[in-house]
PDB file of C-alpha atoms in Angstrom:
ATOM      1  CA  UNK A   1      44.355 -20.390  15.444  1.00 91.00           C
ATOM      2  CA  UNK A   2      42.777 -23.650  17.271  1.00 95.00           C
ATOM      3  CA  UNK A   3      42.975 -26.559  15.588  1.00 97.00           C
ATOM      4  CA  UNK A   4      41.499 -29.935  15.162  1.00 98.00           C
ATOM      5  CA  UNK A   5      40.581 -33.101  13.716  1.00 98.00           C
ATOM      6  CA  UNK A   6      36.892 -32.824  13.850  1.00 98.00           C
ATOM      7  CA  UNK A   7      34.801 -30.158  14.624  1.00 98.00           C
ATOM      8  CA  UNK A   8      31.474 -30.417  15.045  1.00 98.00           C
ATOM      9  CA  UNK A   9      28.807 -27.361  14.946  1.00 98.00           C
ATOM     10  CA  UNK A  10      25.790 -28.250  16.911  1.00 96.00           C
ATOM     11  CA  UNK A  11      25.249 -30.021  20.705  1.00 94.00           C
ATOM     12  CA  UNK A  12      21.413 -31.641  19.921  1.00 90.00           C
ATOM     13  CA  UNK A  13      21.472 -35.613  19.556  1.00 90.00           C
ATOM     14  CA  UNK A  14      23.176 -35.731  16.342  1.00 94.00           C
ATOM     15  CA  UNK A  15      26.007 -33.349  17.115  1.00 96.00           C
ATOM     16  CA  UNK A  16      26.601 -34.423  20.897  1.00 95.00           C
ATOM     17  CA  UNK A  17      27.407 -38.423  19.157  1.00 95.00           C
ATOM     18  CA  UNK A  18      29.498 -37.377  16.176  1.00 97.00           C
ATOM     19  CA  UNK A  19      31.909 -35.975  18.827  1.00 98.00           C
ATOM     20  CA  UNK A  20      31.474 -38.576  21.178  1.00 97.00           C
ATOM     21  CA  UNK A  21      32.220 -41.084  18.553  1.00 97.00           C
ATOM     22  CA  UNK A  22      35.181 -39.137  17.250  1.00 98.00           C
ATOM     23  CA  UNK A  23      36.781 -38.560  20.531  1.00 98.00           C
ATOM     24  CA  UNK A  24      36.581 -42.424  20.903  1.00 97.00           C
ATOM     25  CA  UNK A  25      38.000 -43.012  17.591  1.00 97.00           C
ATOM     26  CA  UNK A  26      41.725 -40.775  18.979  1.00 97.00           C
ATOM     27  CA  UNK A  27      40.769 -38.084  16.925  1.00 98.00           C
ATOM     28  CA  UNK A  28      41.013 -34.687  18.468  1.00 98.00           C
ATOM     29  CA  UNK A  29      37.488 -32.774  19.038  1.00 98.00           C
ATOM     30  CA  UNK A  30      36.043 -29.540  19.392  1.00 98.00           C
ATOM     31  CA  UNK A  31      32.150 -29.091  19.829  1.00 98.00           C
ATOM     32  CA  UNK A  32      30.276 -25.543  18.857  1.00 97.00           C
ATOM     33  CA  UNK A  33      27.335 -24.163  20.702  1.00 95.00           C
ATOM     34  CA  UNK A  34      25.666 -20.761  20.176  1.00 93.00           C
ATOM     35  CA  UNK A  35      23.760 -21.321  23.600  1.00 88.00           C
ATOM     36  CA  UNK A  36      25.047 -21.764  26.909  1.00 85.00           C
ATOM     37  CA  UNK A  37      23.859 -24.902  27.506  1.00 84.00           C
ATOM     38  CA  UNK A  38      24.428 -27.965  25.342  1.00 88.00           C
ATOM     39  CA  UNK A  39      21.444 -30.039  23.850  1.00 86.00           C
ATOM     40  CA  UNK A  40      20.104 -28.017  21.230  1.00 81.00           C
ATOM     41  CA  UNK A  41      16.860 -27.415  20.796  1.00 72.00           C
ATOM     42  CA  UNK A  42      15.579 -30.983  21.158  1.00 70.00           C
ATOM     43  CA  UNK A  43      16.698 -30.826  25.040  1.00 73.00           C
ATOM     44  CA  UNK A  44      15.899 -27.073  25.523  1.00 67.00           C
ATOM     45  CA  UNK A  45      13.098 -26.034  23.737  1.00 67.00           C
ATOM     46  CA  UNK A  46      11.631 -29.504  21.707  1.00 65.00           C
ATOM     47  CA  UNK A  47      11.466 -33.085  22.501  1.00 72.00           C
ATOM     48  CA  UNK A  48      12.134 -32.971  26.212  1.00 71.00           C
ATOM     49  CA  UNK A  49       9.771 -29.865  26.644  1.00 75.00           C
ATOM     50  CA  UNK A  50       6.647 -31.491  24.778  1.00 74.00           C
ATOM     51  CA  UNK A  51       7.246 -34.551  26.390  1.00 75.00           C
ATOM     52  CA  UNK A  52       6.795 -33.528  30.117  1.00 71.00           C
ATOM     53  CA  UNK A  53       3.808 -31.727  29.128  1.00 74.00           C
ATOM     54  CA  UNK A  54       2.339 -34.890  26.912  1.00 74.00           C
ATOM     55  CA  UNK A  55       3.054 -36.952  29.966  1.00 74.00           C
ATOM     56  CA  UNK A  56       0.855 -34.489  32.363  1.00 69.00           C
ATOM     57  CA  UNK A  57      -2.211 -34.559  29.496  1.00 70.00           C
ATOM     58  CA  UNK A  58      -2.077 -37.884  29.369  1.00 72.00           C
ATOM     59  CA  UNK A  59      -2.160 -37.943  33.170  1.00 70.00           C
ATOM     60  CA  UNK A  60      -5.327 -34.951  32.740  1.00 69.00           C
ATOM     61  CA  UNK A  61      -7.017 -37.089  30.356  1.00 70.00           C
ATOM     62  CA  UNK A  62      -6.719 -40.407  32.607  1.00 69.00           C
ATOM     63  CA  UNK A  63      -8.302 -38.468  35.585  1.00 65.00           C
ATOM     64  CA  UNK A  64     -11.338 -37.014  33.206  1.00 63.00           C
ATOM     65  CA  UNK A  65     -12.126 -40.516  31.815  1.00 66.00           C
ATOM     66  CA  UNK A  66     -12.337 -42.242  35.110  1.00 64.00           C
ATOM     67  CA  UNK A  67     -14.325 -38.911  36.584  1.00 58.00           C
ATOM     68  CA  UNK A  68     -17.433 -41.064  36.926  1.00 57.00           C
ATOM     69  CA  UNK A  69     -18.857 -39.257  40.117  1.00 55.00           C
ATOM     70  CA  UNK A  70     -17.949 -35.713  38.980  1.00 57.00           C
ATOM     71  CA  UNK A  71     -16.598 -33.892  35.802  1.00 60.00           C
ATOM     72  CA  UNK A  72     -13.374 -33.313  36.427  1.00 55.00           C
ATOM     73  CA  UNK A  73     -11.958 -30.093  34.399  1.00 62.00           C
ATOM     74  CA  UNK A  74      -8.695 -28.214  34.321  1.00 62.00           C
ATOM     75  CA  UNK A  75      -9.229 -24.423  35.977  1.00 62.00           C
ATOM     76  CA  UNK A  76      -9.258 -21.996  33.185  1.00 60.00           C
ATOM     77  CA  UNK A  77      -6.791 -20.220  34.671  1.00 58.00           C
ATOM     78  CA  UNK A  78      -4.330 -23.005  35.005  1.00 64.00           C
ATOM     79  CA  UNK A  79      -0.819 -21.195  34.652  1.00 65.00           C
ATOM     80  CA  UNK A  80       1.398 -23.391  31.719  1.00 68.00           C
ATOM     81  CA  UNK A  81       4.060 -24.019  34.690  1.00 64.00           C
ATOM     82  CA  UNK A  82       2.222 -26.110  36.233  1.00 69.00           C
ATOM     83  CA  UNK A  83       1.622 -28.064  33.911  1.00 68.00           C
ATOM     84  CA  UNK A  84       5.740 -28.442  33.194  1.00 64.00           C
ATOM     85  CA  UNK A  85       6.150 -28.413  36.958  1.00 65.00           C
ATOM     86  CA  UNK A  86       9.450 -30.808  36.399  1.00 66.00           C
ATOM     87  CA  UNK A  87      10.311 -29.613  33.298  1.00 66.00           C
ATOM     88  CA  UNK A  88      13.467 -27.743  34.733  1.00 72.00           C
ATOM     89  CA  UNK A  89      14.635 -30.219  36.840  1.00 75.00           C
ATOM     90  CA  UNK A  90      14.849 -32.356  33.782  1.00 75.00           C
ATOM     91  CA  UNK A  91      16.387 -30.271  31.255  1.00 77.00           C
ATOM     92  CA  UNK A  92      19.467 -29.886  34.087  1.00 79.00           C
ATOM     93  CA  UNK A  93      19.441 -33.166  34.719  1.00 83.00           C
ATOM     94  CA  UNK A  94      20.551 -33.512  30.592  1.00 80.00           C
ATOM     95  CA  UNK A  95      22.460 -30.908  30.737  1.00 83.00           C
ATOM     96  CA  UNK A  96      24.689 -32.286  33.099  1.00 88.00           C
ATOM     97  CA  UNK A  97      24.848 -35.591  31.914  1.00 90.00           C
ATOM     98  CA  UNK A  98      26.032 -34.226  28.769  1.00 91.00           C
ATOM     99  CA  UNK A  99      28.802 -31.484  30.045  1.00 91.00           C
ATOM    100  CA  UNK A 100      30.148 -35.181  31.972  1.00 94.00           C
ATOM    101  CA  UNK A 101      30.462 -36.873  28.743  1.00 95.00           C
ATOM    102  CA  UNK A 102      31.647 -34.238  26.849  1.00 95.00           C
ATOM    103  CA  UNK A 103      34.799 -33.005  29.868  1.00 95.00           C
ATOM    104  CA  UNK A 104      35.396 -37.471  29.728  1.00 96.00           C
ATOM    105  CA  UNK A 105      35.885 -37.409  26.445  1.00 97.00           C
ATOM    106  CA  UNK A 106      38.169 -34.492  26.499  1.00 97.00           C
ATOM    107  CA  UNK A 107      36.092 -32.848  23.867  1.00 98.00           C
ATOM    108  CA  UNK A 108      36.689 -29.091  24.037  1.00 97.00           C
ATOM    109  CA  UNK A 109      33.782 -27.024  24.251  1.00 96.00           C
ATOM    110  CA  UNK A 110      33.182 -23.828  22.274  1.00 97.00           C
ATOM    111  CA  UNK A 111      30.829 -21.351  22.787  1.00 96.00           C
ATOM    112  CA  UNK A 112      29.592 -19.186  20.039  1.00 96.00           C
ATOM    113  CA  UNK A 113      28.032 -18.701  16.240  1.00 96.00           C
ATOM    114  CA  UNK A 114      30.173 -20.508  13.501  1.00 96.00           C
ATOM    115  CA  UNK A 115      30.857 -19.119   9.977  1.00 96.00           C
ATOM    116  CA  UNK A 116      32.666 -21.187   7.310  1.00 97.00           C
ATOM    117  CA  UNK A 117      35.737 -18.913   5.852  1.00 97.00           C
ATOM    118  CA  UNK A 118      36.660 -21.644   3.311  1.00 97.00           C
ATOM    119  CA  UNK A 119      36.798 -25.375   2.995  1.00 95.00           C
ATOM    120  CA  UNK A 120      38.850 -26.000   6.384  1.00 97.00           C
ATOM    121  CA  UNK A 121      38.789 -22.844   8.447  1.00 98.00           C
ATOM    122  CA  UNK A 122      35.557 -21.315  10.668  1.00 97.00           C
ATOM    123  CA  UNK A 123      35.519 -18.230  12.196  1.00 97.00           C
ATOM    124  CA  UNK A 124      33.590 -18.082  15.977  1.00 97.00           C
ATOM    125  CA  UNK A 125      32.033 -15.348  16.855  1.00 97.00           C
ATOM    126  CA  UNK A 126      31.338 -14.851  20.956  1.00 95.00           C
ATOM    127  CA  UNK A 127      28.766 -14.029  22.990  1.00 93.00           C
ATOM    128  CA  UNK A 128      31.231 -11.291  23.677  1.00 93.00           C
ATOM    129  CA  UNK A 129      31.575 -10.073  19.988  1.00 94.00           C
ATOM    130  CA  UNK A 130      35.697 -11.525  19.925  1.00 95.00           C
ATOM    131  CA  UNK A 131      35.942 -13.454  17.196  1.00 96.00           C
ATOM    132  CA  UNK A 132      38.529 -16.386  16.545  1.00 96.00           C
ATOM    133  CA  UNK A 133      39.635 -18.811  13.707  1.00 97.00           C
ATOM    134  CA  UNK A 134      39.048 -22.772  13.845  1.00 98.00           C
ATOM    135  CA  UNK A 135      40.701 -25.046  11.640  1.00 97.00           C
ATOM    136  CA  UNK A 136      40.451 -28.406  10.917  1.00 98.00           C
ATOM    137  CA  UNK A 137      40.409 -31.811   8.622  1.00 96.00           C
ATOM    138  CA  UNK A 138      36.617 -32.698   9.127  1.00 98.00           C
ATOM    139  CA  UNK A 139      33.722 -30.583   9.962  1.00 98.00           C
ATOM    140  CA  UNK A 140      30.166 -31.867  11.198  1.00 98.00           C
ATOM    141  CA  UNK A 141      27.497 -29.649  10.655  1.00 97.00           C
ATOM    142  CA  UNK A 142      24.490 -30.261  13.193  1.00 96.00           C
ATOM    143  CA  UNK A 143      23.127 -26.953  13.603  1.00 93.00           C
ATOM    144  CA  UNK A 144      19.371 -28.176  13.857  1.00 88.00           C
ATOM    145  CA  UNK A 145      16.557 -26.564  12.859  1.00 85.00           C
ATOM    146  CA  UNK A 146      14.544 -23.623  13.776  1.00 85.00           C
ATOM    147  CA  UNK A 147      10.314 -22.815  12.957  1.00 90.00           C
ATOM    148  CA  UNK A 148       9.652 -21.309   9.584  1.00 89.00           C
ATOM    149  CA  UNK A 149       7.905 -18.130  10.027  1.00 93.00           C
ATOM    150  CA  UNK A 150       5.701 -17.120   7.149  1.00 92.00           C
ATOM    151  CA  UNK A 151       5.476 -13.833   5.721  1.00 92.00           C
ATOM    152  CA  UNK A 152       1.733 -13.586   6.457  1.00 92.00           C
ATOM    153  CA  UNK A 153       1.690 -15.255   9.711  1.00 95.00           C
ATOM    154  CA  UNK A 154       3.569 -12.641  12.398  1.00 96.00           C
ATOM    155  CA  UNK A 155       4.379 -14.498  15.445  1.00 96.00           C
ATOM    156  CA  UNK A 156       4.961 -12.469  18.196  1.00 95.00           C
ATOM    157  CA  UNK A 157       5.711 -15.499  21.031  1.00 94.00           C
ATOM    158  CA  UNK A 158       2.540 -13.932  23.183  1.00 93.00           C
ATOM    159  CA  UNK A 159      -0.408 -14.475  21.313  1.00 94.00           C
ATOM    160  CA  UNK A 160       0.705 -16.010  17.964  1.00 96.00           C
ATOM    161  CA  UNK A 161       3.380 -18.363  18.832  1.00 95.00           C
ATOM    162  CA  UNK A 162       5.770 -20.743  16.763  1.00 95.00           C
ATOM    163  CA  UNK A 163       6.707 -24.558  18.223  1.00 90.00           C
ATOM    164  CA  UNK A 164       9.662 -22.999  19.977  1.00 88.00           C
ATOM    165  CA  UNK A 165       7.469 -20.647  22.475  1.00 89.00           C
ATOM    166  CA  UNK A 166       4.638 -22.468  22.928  1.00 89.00           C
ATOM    167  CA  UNK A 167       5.286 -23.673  26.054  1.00 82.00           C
ATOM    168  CA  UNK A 168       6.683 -20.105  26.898  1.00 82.00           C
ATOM    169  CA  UNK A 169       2.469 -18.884  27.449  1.00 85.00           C
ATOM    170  CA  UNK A 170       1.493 -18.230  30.786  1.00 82.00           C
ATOM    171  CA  UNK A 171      -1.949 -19.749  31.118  1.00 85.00           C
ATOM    172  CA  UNK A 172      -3.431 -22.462  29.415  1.00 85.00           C
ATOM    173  CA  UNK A 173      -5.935 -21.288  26.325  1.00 89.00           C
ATOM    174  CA  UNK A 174      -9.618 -22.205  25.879  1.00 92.00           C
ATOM    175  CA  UNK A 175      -9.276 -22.413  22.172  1.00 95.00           C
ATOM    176  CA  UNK A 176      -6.109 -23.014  20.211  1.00 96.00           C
ATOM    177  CA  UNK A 177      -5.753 -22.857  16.530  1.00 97.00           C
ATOM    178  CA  UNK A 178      -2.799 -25.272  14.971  1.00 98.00           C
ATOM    179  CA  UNK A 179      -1.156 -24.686  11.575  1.00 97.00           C
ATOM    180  CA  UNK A 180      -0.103 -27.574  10.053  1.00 96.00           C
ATOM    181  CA  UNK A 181      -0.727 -31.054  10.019  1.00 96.00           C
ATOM    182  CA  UNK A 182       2.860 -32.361  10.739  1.00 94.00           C
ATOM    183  CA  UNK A 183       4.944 -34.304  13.314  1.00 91.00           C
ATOM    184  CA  UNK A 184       4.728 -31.498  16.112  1.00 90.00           C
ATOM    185  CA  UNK A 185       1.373 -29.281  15.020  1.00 94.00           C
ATOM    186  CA  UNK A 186      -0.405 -32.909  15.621  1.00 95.00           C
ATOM    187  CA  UNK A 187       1.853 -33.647  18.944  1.00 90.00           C
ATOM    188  CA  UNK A 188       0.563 -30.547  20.510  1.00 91.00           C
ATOM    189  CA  UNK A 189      -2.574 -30.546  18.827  1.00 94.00           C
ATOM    190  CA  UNK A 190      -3.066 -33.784  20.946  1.00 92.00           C
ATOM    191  CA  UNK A 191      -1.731 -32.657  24.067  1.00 88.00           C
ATOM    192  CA  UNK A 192      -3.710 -29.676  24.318  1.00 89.00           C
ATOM    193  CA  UNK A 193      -6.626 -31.134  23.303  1.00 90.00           C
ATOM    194  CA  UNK A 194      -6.140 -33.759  25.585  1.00 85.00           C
ATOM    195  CA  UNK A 195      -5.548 -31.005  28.486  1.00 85.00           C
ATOM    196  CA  UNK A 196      -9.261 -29.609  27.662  1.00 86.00           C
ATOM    197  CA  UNK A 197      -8.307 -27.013  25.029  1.00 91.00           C
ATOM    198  CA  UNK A 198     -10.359 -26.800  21.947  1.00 95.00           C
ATOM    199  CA  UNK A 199      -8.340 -27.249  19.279  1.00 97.00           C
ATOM    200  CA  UNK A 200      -8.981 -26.533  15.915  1.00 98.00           C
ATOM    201  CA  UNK A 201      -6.136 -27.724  13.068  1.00 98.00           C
ATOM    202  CA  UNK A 202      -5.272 -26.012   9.411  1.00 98.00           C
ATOM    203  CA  UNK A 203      -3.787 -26.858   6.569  1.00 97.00           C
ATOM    204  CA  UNK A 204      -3.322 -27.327   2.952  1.00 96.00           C
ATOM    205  CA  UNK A 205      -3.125 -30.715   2.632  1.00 96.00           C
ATOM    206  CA  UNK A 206      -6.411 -33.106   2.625  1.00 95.00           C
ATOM    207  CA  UNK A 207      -4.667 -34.811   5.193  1.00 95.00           C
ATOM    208  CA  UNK A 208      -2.089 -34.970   7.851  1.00 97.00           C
ATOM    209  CA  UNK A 209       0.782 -36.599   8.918  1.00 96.00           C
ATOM    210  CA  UNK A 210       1.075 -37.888   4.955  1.00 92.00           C
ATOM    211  CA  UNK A 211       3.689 -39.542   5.340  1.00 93.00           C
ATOM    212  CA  UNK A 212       2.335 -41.714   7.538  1.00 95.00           C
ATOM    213  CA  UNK A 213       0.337 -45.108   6.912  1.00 95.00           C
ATOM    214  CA  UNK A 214      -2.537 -44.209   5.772  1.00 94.00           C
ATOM    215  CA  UNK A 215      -4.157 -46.648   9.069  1.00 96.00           C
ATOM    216  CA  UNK A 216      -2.365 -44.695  11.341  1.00 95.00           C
ATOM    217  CA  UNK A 217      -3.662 -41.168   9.863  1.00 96.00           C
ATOM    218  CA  UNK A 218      -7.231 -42.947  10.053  1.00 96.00           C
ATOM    219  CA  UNK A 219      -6.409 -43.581  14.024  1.00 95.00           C
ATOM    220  CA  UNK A 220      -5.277 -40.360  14.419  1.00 95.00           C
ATOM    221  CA  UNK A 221      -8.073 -38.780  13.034  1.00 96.00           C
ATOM    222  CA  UNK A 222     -10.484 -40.355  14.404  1.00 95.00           C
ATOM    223  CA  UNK A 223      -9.304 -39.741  17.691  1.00 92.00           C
ATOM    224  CA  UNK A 224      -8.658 -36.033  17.354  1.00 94.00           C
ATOM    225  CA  UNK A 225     -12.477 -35.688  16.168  1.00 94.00           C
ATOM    226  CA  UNK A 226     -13.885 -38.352  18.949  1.00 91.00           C
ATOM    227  CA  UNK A 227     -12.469 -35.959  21.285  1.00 87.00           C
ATOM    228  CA  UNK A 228     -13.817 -32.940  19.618  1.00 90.00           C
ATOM    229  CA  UNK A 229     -11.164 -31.912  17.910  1.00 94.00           C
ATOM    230  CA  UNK A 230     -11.606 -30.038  14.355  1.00 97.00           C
ATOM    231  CA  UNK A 231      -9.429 -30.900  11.038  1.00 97.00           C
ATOM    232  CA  UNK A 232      -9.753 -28.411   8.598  1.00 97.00           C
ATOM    233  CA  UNK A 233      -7.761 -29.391   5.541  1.00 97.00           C
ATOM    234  CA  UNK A 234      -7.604 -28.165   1.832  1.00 97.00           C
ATOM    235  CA  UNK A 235      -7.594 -24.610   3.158  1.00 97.00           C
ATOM    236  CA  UNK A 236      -4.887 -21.912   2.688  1.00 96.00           C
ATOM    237  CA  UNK A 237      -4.116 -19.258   5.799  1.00 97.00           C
ATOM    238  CA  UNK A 238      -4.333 -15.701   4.053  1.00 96.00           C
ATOM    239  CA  UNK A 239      -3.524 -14.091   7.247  1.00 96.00           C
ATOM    240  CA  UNK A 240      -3.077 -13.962  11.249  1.00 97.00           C
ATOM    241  CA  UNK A 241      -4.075 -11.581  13.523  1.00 96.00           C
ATOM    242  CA  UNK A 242      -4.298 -10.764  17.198  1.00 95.00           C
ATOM    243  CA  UNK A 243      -7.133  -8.596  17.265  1.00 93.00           C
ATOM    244  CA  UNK A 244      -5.471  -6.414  19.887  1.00 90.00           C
ATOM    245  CA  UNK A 245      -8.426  -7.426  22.973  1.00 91.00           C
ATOM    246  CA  UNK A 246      -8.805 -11.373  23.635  1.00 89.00           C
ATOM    247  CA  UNK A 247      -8.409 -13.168  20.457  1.00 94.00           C
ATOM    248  CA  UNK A 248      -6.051 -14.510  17.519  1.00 96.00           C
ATOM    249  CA  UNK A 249      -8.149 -14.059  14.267  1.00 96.00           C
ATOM    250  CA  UNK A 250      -7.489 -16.488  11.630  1.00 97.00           C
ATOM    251  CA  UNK A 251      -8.876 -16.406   7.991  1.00 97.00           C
ATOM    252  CA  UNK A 252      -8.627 -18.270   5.052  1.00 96.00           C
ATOM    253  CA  UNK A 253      -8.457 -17.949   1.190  1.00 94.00           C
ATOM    254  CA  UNK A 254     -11.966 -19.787   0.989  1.00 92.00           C
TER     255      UNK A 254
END
């Protein structure tokens, strides 16, 4: 059995500090990541990801506003990795920054699922299927997040796709429909709208981003509909369908 002072479960921005901050404090360190490469999902799949896409709308929508001798349109058959042309390069880039810090801070690395046995033990599980037991004083857990999937809404990462595969789609859409008025349905509801896509938003609330001040949602909004964007709110999804030929049917309890 390994042991430890802390052991932290989870390599995104909150779990890559706790163990920095640990291993600075003299206290032995162990860090636990199901996937091969450390980050999480923020790095690998979230805020890096949307943000070299947001940053080549922005560029898109720059280009079409100052068009004033021609209209200036993305191809309809723009492939998606274009559009993240650098995206790779900069995901590696964190990637290694992070394995650096982590081997300087002599912060052993662990690779594999984690399941609590009782108060002070876990038990890893290996890509490989071996399994091994982990004690120690203090445990961190930082194990993220993943999209909720609704029962009624089958998301198949082709067609219907959750915030995790999005950018995953070959070719850019004409239309896109966004459920939810969040954080990230409005960030991409933006950035493909911004990249020519028309984008239509649902959800059940009268408004989004609610949290919000309400002079911000008012910005937002007007915005999103100033550049032909639609908000449909008040409205509950009864189901979601690809329709098996060239579109994603979407209809509602009203």
């Amino acid at each position: 059995m390994k042991s430890f002072h802390v052991v932290v479960i989870g390599s995104g921005p909150a779990g890559q500090k706790a163990a920095v901050q640990a291993a600075k404090a003299d206290q032995s360190v162990a860090i636990i990541e199901q996937d091969k490469f450390l980050g999480g999902a923020c790095v690998h799949r979230g805020t890096i990801p949307s943000k070299t896409l947001r940053e080549n709308a922005l560029r898109v929508k720059k280009m079409r506003e100052n068009a004033t001798l021609c209209n200036f349109e993305v191809a309809e058959d723009t492939e998606m990795a274009t559009l993240i042309d650098r995206l790779n390069a900069v995901v590696q880039s964190h990637d290694t920054f992070m394995v650096n810090q982590i081997e300087r801070n002599m912060i052993t690395r662990l690779h594999g699922r984690a399941h609590f046995v009782d108060a002070n033990t876990l038990s890893l599980e290996s890509p490989n299927g071996s399994t091994e037991l982990i004690e120690a004083q203090t445990f961190v857990i930082a194990s993220g997040s993943v999209p909720r999937h609704p029962e009624n809404i089958p998301v198949d990462h082709e067609n219907i796709l959750d915030s995790d595969s999005i950018l995953s789609m070959l070719y850019l859409p004409p239309s896109l429909i966004v459920l939810g008025g969040g954080v990230i349905a409005s960030e991409y509801a933006s950035i493909f709208q911004a990249l020519g896509v028309k984008v239509t938003m649902i959800d059940r609330y009268e408004r989004p981003l609610g949290f919000m001040d309400e002079d911000l949602v008012e910005r937002f909004m007007g915005t999103f509909a100033e550049m032909s964007g639609k908000w449909v709110g008040e409205t509950e999804v009864s189901s979601v369908a690809w329709n098996g030929v060239s579109e994603v049917v979407v209809s509602c309890a009203n």
